[in-house]
CSV table of C-alpha atoms and ligand atoms in Angstrom, one decimal:
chain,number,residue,atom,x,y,z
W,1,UNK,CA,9.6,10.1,14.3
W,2,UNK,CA,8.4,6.4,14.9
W,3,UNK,CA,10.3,4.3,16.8
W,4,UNK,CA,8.7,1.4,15.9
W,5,UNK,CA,6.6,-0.7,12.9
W,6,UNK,CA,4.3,1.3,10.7
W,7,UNK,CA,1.3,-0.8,9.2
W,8,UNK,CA,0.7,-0.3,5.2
W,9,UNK,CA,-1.7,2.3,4.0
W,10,UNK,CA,-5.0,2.5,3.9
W,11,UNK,CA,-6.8,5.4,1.8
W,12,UNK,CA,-10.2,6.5,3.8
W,13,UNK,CA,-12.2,8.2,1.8
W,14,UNK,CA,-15.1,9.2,4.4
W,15,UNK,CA,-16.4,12.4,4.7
W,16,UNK,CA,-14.3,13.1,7.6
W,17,UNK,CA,-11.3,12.7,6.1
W,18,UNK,CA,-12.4,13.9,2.6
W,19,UNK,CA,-12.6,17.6,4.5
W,20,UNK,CA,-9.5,17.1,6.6
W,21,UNK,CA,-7.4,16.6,4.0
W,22,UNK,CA,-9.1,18.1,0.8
W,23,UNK,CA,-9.1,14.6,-0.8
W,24,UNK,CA,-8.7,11.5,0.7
W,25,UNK,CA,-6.2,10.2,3.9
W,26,UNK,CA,-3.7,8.3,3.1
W,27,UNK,CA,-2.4,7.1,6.5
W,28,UNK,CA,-0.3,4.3,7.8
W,29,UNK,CA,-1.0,3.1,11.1
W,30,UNK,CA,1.5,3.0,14.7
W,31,UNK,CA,1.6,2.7,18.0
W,32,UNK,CA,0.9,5.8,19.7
W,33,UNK,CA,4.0,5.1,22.5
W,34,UNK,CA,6.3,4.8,19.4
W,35,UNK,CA,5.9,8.4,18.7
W,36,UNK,CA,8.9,10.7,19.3
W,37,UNK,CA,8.4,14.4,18.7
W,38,UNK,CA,11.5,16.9,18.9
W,39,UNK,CA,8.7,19.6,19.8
W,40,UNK,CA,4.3,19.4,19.3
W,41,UNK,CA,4.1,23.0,20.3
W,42,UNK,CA,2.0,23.5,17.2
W,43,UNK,CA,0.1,20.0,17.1
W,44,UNK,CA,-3.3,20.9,17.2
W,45,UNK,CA,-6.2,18.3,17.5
W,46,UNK,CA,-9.4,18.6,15.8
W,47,UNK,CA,-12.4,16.8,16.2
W,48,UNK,CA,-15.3,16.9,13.8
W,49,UNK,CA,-18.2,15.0,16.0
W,50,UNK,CA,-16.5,13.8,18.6
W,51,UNK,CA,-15.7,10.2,17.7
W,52,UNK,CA,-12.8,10.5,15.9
W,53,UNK,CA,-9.6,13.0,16.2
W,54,UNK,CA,-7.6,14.9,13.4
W,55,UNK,CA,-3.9,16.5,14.1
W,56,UNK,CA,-2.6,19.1,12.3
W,57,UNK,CA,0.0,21.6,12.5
W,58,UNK,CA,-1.0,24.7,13.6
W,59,UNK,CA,1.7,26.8,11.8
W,60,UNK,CA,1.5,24.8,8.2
W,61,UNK,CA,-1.1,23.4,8.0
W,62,UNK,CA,-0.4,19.6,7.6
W,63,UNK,CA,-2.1,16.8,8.0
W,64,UNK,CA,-0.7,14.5,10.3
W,65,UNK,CA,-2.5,12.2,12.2
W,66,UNK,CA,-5.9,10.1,12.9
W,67,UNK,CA,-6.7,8.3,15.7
W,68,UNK,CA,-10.4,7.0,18.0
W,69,UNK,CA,-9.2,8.7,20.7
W,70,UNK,CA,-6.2,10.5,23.2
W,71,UNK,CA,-5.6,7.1,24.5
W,72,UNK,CA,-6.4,5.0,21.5
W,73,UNK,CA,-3.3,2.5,21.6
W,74,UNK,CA,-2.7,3.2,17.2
W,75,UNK,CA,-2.3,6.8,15.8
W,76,UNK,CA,-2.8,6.8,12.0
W,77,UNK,CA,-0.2,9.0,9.8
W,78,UNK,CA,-0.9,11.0,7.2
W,79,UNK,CA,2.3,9.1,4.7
W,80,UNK,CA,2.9,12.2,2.7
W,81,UNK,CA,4.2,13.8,5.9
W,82,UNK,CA,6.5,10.7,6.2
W,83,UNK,CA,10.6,11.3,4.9
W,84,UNK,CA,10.8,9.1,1.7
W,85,UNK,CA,11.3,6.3,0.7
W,86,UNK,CA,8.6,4.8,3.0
W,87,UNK,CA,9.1,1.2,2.3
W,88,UNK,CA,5.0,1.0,2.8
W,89,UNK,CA,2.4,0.5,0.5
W,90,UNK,CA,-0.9,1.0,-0.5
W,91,UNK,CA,-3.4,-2.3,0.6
W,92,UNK,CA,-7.2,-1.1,1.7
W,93,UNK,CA,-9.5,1.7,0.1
W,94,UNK,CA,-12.0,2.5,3.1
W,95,UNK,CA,-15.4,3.9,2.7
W,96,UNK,CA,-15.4,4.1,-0.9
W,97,UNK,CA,-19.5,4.7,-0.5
W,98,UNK,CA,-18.3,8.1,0.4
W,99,UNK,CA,-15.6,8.5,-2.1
W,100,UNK,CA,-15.5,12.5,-3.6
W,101,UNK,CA,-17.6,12.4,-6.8
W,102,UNK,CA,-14.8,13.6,-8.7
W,103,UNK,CA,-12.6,10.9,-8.0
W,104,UNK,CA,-12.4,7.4,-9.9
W,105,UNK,CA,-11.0,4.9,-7.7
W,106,UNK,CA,-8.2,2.4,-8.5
W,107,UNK,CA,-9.8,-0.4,-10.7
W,108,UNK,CA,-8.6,-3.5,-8.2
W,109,UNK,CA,-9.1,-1.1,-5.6
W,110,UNK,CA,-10.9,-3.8,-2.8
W,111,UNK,CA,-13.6,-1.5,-0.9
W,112,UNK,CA,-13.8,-1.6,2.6
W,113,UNK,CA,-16.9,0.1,4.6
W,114,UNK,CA,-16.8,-0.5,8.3
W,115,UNK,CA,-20.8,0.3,8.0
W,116,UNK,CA,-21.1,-3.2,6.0
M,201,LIG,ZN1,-11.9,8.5,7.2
């Protein structure tokens, strides 16, 4: 659980996350102290190049989390894993230039790439 405020989503459509996920992250940003696992026995962390991290679930599967690094003070979290409702919603499309080419983004979606 979080035991604290979670951010509104942003949808990162980088490759990184494209192959994480199978589509696109949709995650909502915490602080990492507010997290509060009964058990992480099967979080695993993966990390594609080394400047970003991934956690998963080692027994199902799903994607959980996002962050810069072990100590990074936020941890982005992969909302569908999130009990409903969320009370969050979507506000950023990131790295659209990188977007799947079988996806058509939101018309008003408002692009953000951190490369300019
Ligand atoms: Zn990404």
């Amino acid at each position: 659980m979080v035991d604290g405020p979670l951010a509104d989503v942003l949808n990162c459509h980088c490759h990184r996350c494209r192959r994480f996920t199978g589509h696109h992250m949709a995650a909502a940003s915490a602080s990492q102290a507010d997290l509060r696992f009964a058990s992480d026995a099967t979080l695993r962390w993966w990390s594609p190049d080394g400047a970003v991290q991934y956690g998963f679930c080692g027994v199902c599967g799903a994607s959980l989390f996002w962050r810069t690094a072990e100590d990074a003070p936020n941890v982005s979290i992969g909302v569908g894993t999130l009990d409903q409702p969320t009370g969050l919603r979507t506000v950023a499309e990131w790295w659209m230039s990188e977007h799947g080419d079988y996806h058509t983004p939101e018309p008003d979606a408002v692009p953000h790439d951190l490369d300019g």
